[in-house]
Structure formats: C-alpha cells, structure tokens
Short mmCIF file of C-alpha atoms in Angstrom, two decimals:
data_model
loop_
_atom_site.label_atom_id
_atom_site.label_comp_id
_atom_site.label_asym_id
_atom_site.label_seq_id
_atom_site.Cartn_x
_atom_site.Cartn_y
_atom_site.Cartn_z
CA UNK A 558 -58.66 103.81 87.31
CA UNK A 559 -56.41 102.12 90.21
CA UNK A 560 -53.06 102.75 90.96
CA UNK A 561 -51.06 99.39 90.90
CA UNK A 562 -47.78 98.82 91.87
CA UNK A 563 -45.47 96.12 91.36
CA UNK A 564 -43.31 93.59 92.21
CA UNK A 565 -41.08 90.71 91.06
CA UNK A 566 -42.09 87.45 92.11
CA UNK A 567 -40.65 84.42 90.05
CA UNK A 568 -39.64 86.80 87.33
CA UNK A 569 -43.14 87.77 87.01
CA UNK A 570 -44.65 91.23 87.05
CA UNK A 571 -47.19 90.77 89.76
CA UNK A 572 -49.29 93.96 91.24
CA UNK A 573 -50.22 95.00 94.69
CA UNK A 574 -54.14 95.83 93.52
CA UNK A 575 -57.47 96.42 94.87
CA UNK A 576 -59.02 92.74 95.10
CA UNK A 577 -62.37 91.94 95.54
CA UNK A 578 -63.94 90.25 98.45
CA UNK A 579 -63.85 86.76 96.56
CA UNK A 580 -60.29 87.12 96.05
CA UNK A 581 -59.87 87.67 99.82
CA UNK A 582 -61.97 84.99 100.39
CA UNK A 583 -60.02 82.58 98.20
CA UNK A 584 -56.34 83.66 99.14
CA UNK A 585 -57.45 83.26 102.96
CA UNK A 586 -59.02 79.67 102.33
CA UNK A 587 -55.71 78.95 100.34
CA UNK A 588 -53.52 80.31 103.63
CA UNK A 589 -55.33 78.44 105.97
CA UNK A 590 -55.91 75.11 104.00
CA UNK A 591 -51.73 75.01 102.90
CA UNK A 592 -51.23 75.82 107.13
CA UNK A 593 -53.53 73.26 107.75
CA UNK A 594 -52.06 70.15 104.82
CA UNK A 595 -48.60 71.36 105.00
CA UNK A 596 -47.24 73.59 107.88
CA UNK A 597 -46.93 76.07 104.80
CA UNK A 598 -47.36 79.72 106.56
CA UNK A 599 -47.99 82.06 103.81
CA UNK A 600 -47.83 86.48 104.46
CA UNK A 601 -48.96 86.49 100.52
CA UNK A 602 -50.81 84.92 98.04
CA UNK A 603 -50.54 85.49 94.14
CA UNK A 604 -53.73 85.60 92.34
CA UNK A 605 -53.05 85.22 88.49
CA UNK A 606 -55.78 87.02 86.17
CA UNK A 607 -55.81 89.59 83.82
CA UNK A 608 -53.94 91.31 86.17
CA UNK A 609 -51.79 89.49 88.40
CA UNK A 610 -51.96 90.16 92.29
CA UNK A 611 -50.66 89.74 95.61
CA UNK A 612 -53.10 89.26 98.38
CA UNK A 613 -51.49 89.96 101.78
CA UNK A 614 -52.71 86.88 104.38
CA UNK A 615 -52.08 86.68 108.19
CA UNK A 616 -52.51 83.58 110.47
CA UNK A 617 -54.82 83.82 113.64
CA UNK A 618 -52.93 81.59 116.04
CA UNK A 619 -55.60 81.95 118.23
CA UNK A 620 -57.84 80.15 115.67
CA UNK A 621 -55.20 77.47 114.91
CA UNK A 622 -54.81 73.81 116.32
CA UNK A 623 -54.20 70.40 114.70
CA UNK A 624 -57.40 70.29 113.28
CA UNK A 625 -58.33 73.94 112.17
CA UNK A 626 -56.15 76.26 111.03
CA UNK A 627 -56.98 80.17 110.29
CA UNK A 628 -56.13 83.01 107.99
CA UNK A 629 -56.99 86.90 107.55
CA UNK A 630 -56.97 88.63 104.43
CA UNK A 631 -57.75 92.30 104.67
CA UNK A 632 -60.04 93.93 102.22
CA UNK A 633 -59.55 97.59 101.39
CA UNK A 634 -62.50 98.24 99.46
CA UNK A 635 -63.60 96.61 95.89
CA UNK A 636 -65.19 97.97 92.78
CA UNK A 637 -68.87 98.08 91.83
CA UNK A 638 -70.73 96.07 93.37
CA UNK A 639 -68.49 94.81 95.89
CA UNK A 640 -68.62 96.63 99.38
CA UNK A 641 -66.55 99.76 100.03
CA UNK A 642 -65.24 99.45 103.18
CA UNK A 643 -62.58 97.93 104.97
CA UNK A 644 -63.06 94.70 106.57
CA UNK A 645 -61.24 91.41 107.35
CA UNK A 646 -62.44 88.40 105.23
CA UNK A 647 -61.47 85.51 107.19
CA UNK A 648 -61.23 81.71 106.32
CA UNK A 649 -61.20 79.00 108.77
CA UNK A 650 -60.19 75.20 107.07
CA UNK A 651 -60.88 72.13 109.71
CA UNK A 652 -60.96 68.71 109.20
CA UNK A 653 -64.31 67.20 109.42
CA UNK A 654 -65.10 64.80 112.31
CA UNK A 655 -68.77 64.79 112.19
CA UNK A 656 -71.02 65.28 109.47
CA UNK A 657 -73.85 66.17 111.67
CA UNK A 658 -72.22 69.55 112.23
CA UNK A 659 -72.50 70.62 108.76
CA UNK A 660 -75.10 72.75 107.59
CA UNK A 661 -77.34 71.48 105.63
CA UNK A 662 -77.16 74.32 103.48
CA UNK A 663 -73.68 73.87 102.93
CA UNK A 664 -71.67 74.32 99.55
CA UNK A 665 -70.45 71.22 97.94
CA UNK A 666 -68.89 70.66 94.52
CA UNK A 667 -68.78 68.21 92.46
CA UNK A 668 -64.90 68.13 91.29
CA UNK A 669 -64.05 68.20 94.71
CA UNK A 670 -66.63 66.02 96.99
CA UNK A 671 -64.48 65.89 99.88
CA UNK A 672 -65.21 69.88 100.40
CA UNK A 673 -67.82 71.85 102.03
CA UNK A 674 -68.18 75.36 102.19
CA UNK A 675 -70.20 77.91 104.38
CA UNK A 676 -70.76 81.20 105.38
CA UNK A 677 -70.38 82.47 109.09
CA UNK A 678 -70.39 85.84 111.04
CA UNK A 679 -70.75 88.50 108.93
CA UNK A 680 -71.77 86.96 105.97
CA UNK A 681 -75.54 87.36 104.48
CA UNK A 682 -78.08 84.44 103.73
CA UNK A 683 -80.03 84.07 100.59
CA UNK A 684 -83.93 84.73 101.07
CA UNK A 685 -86.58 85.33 98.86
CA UNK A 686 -85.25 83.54 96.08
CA UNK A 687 -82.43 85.65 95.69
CA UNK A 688 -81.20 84.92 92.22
CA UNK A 689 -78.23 81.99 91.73
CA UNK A 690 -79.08 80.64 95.30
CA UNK A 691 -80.84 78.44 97.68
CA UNK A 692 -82.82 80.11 100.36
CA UNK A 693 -80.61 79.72 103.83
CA UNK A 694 -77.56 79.80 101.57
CA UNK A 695 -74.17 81.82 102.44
CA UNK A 696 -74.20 84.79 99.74
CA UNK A 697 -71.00 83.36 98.29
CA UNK A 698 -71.26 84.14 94.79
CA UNK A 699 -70.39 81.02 92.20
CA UNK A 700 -67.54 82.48 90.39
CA UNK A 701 -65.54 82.69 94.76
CA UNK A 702 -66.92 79.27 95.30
CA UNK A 703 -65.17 77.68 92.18
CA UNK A 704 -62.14 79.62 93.21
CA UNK A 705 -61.84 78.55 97.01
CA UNK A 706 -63.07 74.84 95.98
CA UNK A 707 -60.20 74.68 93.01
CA UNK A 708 -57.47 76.32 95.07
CA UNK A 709 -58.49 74.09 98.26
CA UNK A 710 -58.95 70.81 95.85
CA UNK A 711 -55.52 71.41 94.60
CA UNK A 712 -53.77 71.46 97.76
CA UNK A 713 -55.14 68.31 98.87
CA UNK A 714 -54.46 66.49 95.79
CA UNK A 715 -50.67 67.80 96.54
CA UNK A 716 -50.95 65.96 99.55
CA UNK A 717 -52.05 62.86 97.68
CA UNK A 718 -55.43 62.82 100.22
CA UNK A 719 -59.04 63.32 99.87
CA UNK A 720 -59.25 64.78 103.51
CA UNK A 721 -62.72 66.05 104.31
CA UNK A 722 -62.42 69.56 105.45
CA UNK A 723 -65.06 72.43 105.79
CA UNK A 724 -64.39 75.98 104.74
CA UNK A 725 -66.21 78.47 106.92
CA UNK A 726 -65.71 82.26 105.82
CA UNK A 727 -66.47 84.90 108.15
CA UNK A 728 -66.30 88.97 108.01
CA UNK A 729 -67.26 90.34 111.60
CA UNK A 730 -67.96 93.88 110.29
CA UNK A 731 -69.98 92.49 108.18
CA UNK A 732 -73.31 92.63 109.78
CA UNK A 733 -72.84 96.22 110.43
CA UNK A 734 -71.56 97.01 106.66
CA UNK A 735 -74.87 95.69 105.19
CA UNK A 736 -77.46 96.92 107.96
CA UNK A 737 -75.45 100.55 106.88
CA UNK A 738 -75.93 99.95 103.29
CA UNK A 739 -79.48 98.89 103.67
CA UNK A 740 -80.81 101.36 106.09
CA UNK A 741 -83.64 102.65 105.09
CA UNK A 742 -84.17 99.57 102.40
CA UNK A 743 -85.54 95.54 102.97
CA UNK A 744 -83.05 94.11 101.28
CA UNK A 745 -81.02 92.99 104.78
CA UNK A 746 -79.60 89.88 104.88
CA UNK A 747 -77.46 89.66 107.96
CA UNK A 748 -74.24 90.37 106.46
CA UNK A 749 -72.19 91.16 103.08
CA UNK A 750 -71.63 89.19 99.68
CA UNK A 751 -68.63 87.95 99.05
CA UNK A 752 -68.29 88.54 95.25
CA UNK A 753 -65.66 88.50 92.39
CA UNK A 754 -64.36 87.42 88.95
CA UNK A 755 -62.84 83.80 89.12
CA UNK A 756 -59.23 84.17 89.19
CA UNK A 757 -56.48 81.08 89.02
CA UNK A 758 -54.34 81.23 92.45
CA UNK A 759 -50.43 79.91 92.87
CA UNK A 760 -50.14 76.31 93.39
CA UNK A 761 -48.40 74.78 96.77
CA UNK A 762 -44.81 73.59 94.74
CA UNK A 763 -42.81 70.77 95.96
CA UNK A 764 -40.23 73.75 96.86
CA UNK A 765 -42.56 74.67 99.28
CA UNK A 766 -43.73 71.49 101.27
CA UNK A 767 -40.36 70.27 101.17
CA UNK A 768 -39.00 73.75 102.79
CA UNK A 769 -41.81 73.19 105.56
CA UNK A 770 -40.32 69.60 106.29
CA UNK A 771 -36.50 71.15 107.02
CA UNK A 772 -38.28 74.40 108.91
CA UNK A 773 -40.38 71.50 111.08
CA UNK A 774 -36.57 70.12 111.97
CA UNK A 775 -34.25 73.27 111.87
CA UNK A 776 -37.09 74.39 115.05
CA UNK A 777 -36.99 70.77 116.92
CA UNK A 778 -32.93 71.36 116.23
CA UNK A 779 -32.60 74.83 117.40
CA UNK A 780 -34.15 73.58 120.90
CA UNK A 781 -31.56 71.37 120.92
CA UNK A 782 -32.81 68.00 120.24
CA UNK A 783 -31.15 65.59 118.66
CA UNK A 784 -33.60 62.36 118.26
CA UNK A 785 -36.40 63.24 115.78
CA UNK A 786 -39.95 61.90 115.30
CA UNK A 787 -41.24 61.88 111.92
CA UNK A 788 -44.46 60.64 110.23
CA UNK A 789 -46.15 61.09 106.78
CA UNK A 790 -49.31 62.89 108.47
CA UNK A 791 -51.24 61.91 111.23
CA UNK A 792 -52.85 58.78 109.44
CA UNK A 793 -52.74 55.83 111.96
CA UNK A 794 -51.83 57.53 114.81
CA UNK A 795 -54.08 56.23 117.23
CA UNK A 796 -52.61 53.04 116.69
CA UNK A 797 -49.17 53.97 116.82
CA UNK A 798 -49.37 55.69 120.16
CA UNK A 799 -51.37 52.65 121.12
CA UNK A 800 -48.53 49.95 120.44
CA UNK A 801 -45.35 52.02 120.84
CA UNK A 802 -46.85 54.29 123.46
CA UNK A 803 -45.54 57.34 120.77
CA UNK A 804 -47.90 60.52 120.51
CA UNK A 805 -47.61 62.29 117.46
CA UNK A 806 -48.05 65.77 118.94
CA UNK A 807 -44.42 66.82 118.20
CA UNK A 808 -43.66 64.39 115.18
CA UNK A 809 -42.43 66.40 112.11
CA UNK A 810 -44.54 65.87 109.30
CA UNK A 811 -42.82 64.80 106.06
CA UNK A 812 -45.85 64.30 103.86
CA UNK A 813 -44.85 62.61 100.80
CA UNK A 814 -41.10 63.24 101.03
CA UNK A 815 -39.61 60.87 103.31
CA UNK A 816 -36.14 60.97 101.77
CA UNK A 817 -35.58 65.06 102.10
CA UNK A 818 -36.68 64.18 106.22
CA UNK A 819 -33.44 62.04 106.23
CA UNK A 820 -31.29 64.09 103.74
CA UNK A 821 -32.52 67.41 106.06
CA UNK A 822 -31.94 65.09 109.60
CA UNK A 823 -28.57 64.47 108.34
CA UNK A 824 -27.43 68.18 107.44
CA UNK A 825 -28.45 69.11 110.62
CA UNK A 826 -26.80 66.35 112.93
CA UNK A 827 -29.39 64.68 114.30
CA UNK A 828 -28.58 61.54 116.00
CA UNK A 829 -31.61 59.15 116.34
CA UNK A 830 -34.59 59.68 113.29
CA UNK A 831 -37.69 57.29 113.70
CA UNK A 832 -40.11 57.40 110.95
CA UNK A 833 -43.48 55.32 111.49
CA UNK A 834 -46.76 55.87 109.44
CA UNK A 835 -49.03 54.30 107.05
CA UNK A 836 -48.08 51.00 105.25
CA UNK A 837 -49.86 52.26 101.86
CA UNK A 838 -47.12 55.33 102.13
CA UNK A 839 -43.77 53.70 103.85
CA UNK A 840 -43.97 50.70 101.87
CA UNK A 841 -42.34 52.40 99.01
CA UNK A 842 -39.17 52.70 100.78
CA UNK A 843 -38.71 49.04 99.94
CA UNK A 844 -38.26 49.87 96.51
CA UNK A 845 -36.25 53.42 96.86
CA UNK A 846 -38.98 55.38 96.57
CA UNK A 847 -38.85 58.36 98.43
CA UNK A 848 -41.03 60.53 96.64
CA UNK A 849 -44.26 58.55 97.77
CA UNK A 850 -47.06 60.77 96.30
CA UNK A 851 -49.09 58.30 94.06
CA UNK A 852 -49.03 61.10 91.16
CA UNK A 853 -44.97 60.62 91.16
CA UNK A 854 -44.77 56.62 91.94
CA UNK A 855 -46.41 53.60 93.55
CA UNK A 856 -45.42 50.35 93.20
CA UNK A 857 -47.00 48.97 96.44
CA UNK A 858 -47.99 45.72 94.81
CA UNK A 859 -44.62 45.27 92.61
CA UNK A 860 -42.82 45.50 95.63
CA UNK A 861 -45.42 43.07 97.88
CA UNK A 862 -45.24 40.67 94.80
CA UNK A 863 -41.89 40.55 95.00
CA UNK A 864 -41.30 40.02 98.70
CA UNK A 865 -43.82 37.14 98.37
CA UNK A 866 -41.84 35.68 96.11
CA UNK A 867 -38.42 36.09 98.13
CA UNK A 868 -40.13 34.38 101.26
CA UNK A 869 -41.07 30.85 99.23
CA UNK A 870 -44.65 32.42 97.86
CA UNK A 871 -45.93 30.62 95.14
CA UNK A 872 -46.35 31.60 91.39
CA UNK A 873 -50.26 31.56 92.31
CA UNK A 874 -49.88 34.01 95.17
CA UNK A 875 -47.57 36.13 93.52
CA UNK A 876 -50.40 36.55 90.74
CA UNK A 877 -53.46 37.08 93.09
CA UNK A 878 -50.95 40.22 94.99
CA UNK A 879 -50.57 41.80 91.55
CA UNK A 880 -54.33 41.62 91.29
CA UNK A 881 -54.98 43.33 94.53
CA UNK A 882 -56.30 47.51 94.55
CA UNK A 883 -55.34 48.00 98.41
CA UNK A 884 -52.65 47.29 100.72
CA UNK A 885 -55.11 46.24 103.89
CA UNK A 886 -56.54 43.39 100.97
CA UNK A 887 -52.72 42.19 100.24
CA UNK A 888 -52.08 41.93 104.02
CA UNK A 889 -55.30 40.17 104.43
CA UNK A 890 -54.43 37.82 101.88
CA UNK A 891 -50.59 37.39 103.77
CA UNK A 892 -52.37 36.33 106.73
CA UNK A 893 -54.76 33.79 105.13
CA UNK A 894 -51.74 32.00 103.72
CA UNK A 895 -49.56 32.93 106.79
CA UNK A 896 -46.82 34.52 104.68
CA UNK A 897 -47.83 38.46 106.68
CA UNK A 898 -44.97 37.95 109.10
CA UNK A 899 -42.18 36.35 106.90
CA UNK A 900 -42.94 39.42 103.96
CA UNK A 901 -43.10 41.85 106.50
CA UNK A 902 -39.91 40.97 107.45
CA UNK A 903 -38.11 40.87 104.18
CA UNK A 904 -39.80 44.59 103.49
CA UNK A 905 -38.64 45.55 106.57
CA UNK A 906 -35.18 44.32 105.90
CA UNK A 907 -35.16 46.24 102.24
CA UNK A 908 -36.54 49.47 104.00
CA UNK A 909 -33.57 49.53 106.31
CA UNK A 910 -30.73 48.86 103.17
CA UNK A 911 -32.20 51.70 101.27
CA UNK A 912 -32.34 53.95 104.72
CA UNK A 913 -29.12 53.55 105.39
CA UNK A 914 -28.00 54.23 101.67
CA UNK A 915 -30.00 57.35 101.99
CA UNK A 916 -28.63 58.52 105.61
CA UNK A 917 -25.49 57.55 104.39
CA UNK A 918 -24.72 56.23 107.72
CA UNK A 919 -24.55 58.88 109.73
CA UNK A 920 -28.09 58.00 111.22
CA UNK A 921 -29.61 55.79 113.87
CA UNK A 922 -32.24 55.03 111.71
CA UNK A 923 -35.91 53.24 112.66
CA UNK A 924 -39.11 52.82 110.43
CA UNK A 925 -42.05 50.65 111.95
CA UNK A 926 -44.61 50.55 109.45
CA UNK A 927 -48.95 50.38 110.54
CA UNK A 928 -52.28 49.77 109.65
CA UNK A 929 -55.72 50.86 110.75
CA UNK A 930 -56.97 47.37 110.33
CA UNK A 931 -53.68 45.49 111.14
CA UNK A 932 -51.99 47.59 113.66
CA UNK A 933 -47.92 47.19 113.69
CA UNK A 934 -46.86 45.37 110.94
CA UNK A 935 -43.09 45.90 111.30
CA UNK A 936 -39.77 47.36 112.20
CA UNK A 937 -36.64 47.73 110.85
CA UNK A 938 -33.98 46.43 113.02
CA UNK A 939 -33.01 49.32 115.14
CA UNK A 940 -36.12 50.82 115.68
CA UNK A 941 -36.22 49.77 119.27
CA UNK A 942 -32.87 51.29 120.22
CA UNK A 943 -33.88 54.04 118.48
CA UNK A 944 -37.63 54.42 120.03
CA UNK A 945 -36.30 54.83 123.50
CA UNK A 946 -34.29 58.05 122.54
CA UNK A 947 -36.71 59.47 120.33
CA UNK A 948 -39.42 58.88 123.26
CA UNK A 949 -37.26 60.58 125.84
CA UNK A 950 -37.15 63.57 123.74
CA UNK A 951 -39.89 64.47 122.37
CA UNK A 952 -41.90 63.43 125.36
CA UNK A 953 -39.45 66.60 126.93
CA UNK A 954 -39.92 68.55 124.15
CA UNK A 955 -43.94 67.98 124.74
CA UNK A 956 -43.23 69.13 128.01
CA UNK A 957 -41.48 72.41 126.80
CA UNK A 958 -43.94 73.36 124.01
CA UNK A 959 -46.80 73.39 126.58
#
C-alpha cells in the first residue's frame, strides 16, 4: 500500500500520492492551458478523486511564448499497468493558426470541439488494432483524454472563449522506457501509454485570474512605470496597433474583469490607464458592468437599444437592435441608418462616467473600443492625452523586456 502524506489546502485534506501518468498528463495540460488563458503560473495542481492529490507542475520557459505555453509534471512511477519509472510527462497548449498542421489522427471531443489532442516524443502509436483505438493514434487512454479535454474545456469557458488550441503531450524517456519493457517482445510502439482512472481537477476561480491581473501590474509597477496598457485579450489587436500604432506585446491582460484593472491601477498609483479591446466585451462598461464574462452579464443590446434611442433612433430601430444576436450586425445596422457615429458617441460618453466613478478620479482614464470588421469605433474623451503617455512607456518598457 502507498504512503501518503498530507496537506491542507482550502481546509481540505489533500495527499501528496503516487499519480498515474494520466494524472500527470492532465495536471500538466491544466498548467500550461491556465499559463496560456490567464497568466495563471501554477507549482501544483489538486486532483480530486477517491483520494485527493497534489500534482507538482513546472513551467518550461523555454517552451513558452504568446501562443504556446508549457508545463512539466514529473512522474515517479504508477501502479499496475502504468510504467515504473521516472519520467517527465510534459504538456504543450498553443493556439491553433492552421489546421493543416494537425494530425489527422488527432483527438477531438465532442463537448469540447474547439480542442485537439495528440501525442508527441515519447509517446506510443496504436497499430494492429490495438483495442479502444485508431491505428496511427497517440496511446492516450479514454479515461486521460476526458480528463485533459474537461479540465482544458473548463478553463476556456472561464475565459468566456472557444479558442482553438491543440494539446500535444510528450515524455522524452519514453521511447527508451518501452523499447526496455519490450525487449525481447513485438509489442513496440515507439513510446509509453499514458493511462489512468478519470479524476475531477481544481477549477481556475475568479480569485485566481483576478490575482494574475494585479501580479501583470504590481511587475509593470515595480519597473517603475506609471502609464499602463490594458486589454481584455489579444482579440482585435491587429487592428488596434494598426489605427493607434499600439502593440499589445506589453498590455496587461484583464480578461473579463475590467473593473479590478482600474480598482488594482489605482492602489498602486498609476497615473495614465488606457484600456482598448473588443466592442462585444468593453461595451458593457456603458452599463456598469465590469464583470463582462457572458456567464455573469451581457446586456450588449439593452445598452445599444438604449443609446439608439438617446441619439433620436426611432421606436422601429430600437426594436430591430433588440432583435439582433451580434454586435458587428447592430453596428452594421448603425451604419445603414447612419446613427454608428452619433451612438458610438453617447456609449463612449457613458463608458467614461462610469470609469471615472470606478477610478474614483484619481485616473487619467482612456477606453477606445474596436472591431474586426469595423475597426475603431470610439474613444472616450481623454484617450488621446492619455495614448501618448501610455505609448511612450510601454514602447520603453518593450525596449527593456527584450
């Protein structure tokens, strides 16, 4: 029987144990994919079952950019039939940017269609109709596919987005773990299984995306600066560095929680704060919604409907807005009628009251607001004062970071 230690974690009893490779595999994916969504950098995951565990994770900053982001968990050795030795199960999350790249023999689900899953170094292929697969298939075993998918799944509905990532999970003793166990046998197949019971891992927790927004300005703060770029995520940004000449390489990311950016931006003194981003997100802020995540709140046509009413739009207009399912077909009605630049406007101008309520004040505060189809659609009133700080430093802080 195994020795297990443990820990309090949340008042809960959880216990350092021997995991299997699955669990590895899943913890790792759940590192890399909360690194990836939400700056989160995780040292543990907990893995709830009939015993509860920690899994200790460690980031591969060599294997990390803006589009990939890497994790190690470190298996000691599982129970029958999972492999004995010690290896490093790793898990590599990216963001999709051509389909063509993906293997054809892939893992997809269908609860979660924006995932794919594969198997890289280290990790054996199903031939000869190797029971529960697909010849060519990572040896992935169902029960640590439904775990990384779920866990994965659940992190991007936290950040209210279907992205399309792939999973890739590696071992690179792997190949020389199975040739070992299968010397002498023909049951090779270029690397280990990656096995295990499905267990439930710990959810990403507002607590914990919000903490990443005030650690993404406590850092930018610490260095001194004192005019702050911030953006939902990196939706739009070709088009914002396209009309305000504004890279979002060293923007802090506030996901769905635009109003703890401010709140944080004013505990720690900063000056100038520019928030631009995606229309279907910033909108909100019209209404005093700074909790945008669609699960919590939306009211994107409310608060169009209204502002179409405020600017002279008729009864008619008002109705056809409330019958609308996207933002880009609202603004393509405003500019049919030629009401885009006049409600714009009178957003803009709400945006800015409930800013300053928020801030309090004590900010020099700018929101400009995009589409993909649209481009700029506005800007609060003191967003150009404001831009030409906020350039000036980060484009030095770009220059530092290199």
């Amino acid at each position: 029987m195994d020795r297990f230690t443990t820990r309090d974690l949340g008042n809960q009893n959880v216990s350092i144990a021997r995991l299997s490779t699955g669990e590895c595999a899943a913890a790792a994916a759940h590192a890399a994919s909360a690194d990836l969504l939400f700056r989160i950098r995780h040292e543990t995951v907990e893995i709830a079952g009939t015993v509860n565990k920690l899994c200790q994770v460690r980031r591969n900053d060599e294997g990390c950019d803006l589009r990939k982001s890497e994790y190690i968990a470190s298996f000691e050795g599982g129970n029958p039939p999972d492999i004995k030795d010690k290896a490093q199960i790793i898990a590599t999350v990216s963001y999709i940017d051509d389909f063509n790249a993906i293997s054809e023999n892939a893992f997809v689900s269908p609860s979660h269609p924006n995932l794919f899953l594969t198997g890289g170094e280290g990790i054996g292929t199903a031939s000869g109709g190797a029971a529960g697969f697909l010849n060519g298939e990572a040896l992935i075993d169902a029960n640590t596919r439904k775990m990384i998918f779920d866990t994965v799944g659940e992190i991007c509905e936290a950040s209210d987005g279907a992205q399309l990532l792939l999973i890739t999970i590696r071992c690179p003793e792997g190949m020389m773990i199975a040739a070992s166990a299968a010397m002498g046998q023909t049951t090779f197949t270029g690397g280990i299984s990656i096995i295990g019971e499905y267990s439930k891992l710990c959810a990403v927790h507002q607590r914990d995306i919000t903490k990443s927004v005030d650690d993404q300005i406590k850092k930018q703060v610490d260095m001194g600066v004192k005019s702050i770029l911030v953006a939902p995520g990196s939706y739009c940004a070709d088009q914002i560095d396209k009309q305000l000449h504004l890279p979002l390489k060293t923007a802090v990311y506030c996901y769905n929680y635009p109003g703890q950016a401010i709140d944080s931006c004013v505990s720690m003194g900063v000056e100038n704060f520019l928030l631009v981003g995606n229309v279907g997100k910033l909108v909100k802020l019209a209404a005093g919604i700074t909790n945008t995540n669609s699960y919590a709140s939306d009211g994107r046509r409310e608060i169009f409907a209204a502002h179409t009413a405020i600017v002279g739009g008729t009864a008619s207009q008002v109705r056809t807005v409330m019958n609308c399912t996207t933002c880009d077909e609202i603004l393509a009605l405003f500019t049919n009628w030629g009401l885009r630049d006049r409600v714009m406007m009178s957003v803009m101008n709400s945006i800015n009251e409930y800013g300053n309520i928020r801030s309090r004040g004590r900010l020099n505060l700018g929101v400009a607001l995009f589409s993909e189809e649209f481009g700029l659609l506005g800007q609060t009133a003191g967003t150009k004062n404001v831009l030409v700080k906020v350039s000036q430093e980060q484009f030095a802080l770009s220059l530092r970071l290199k």
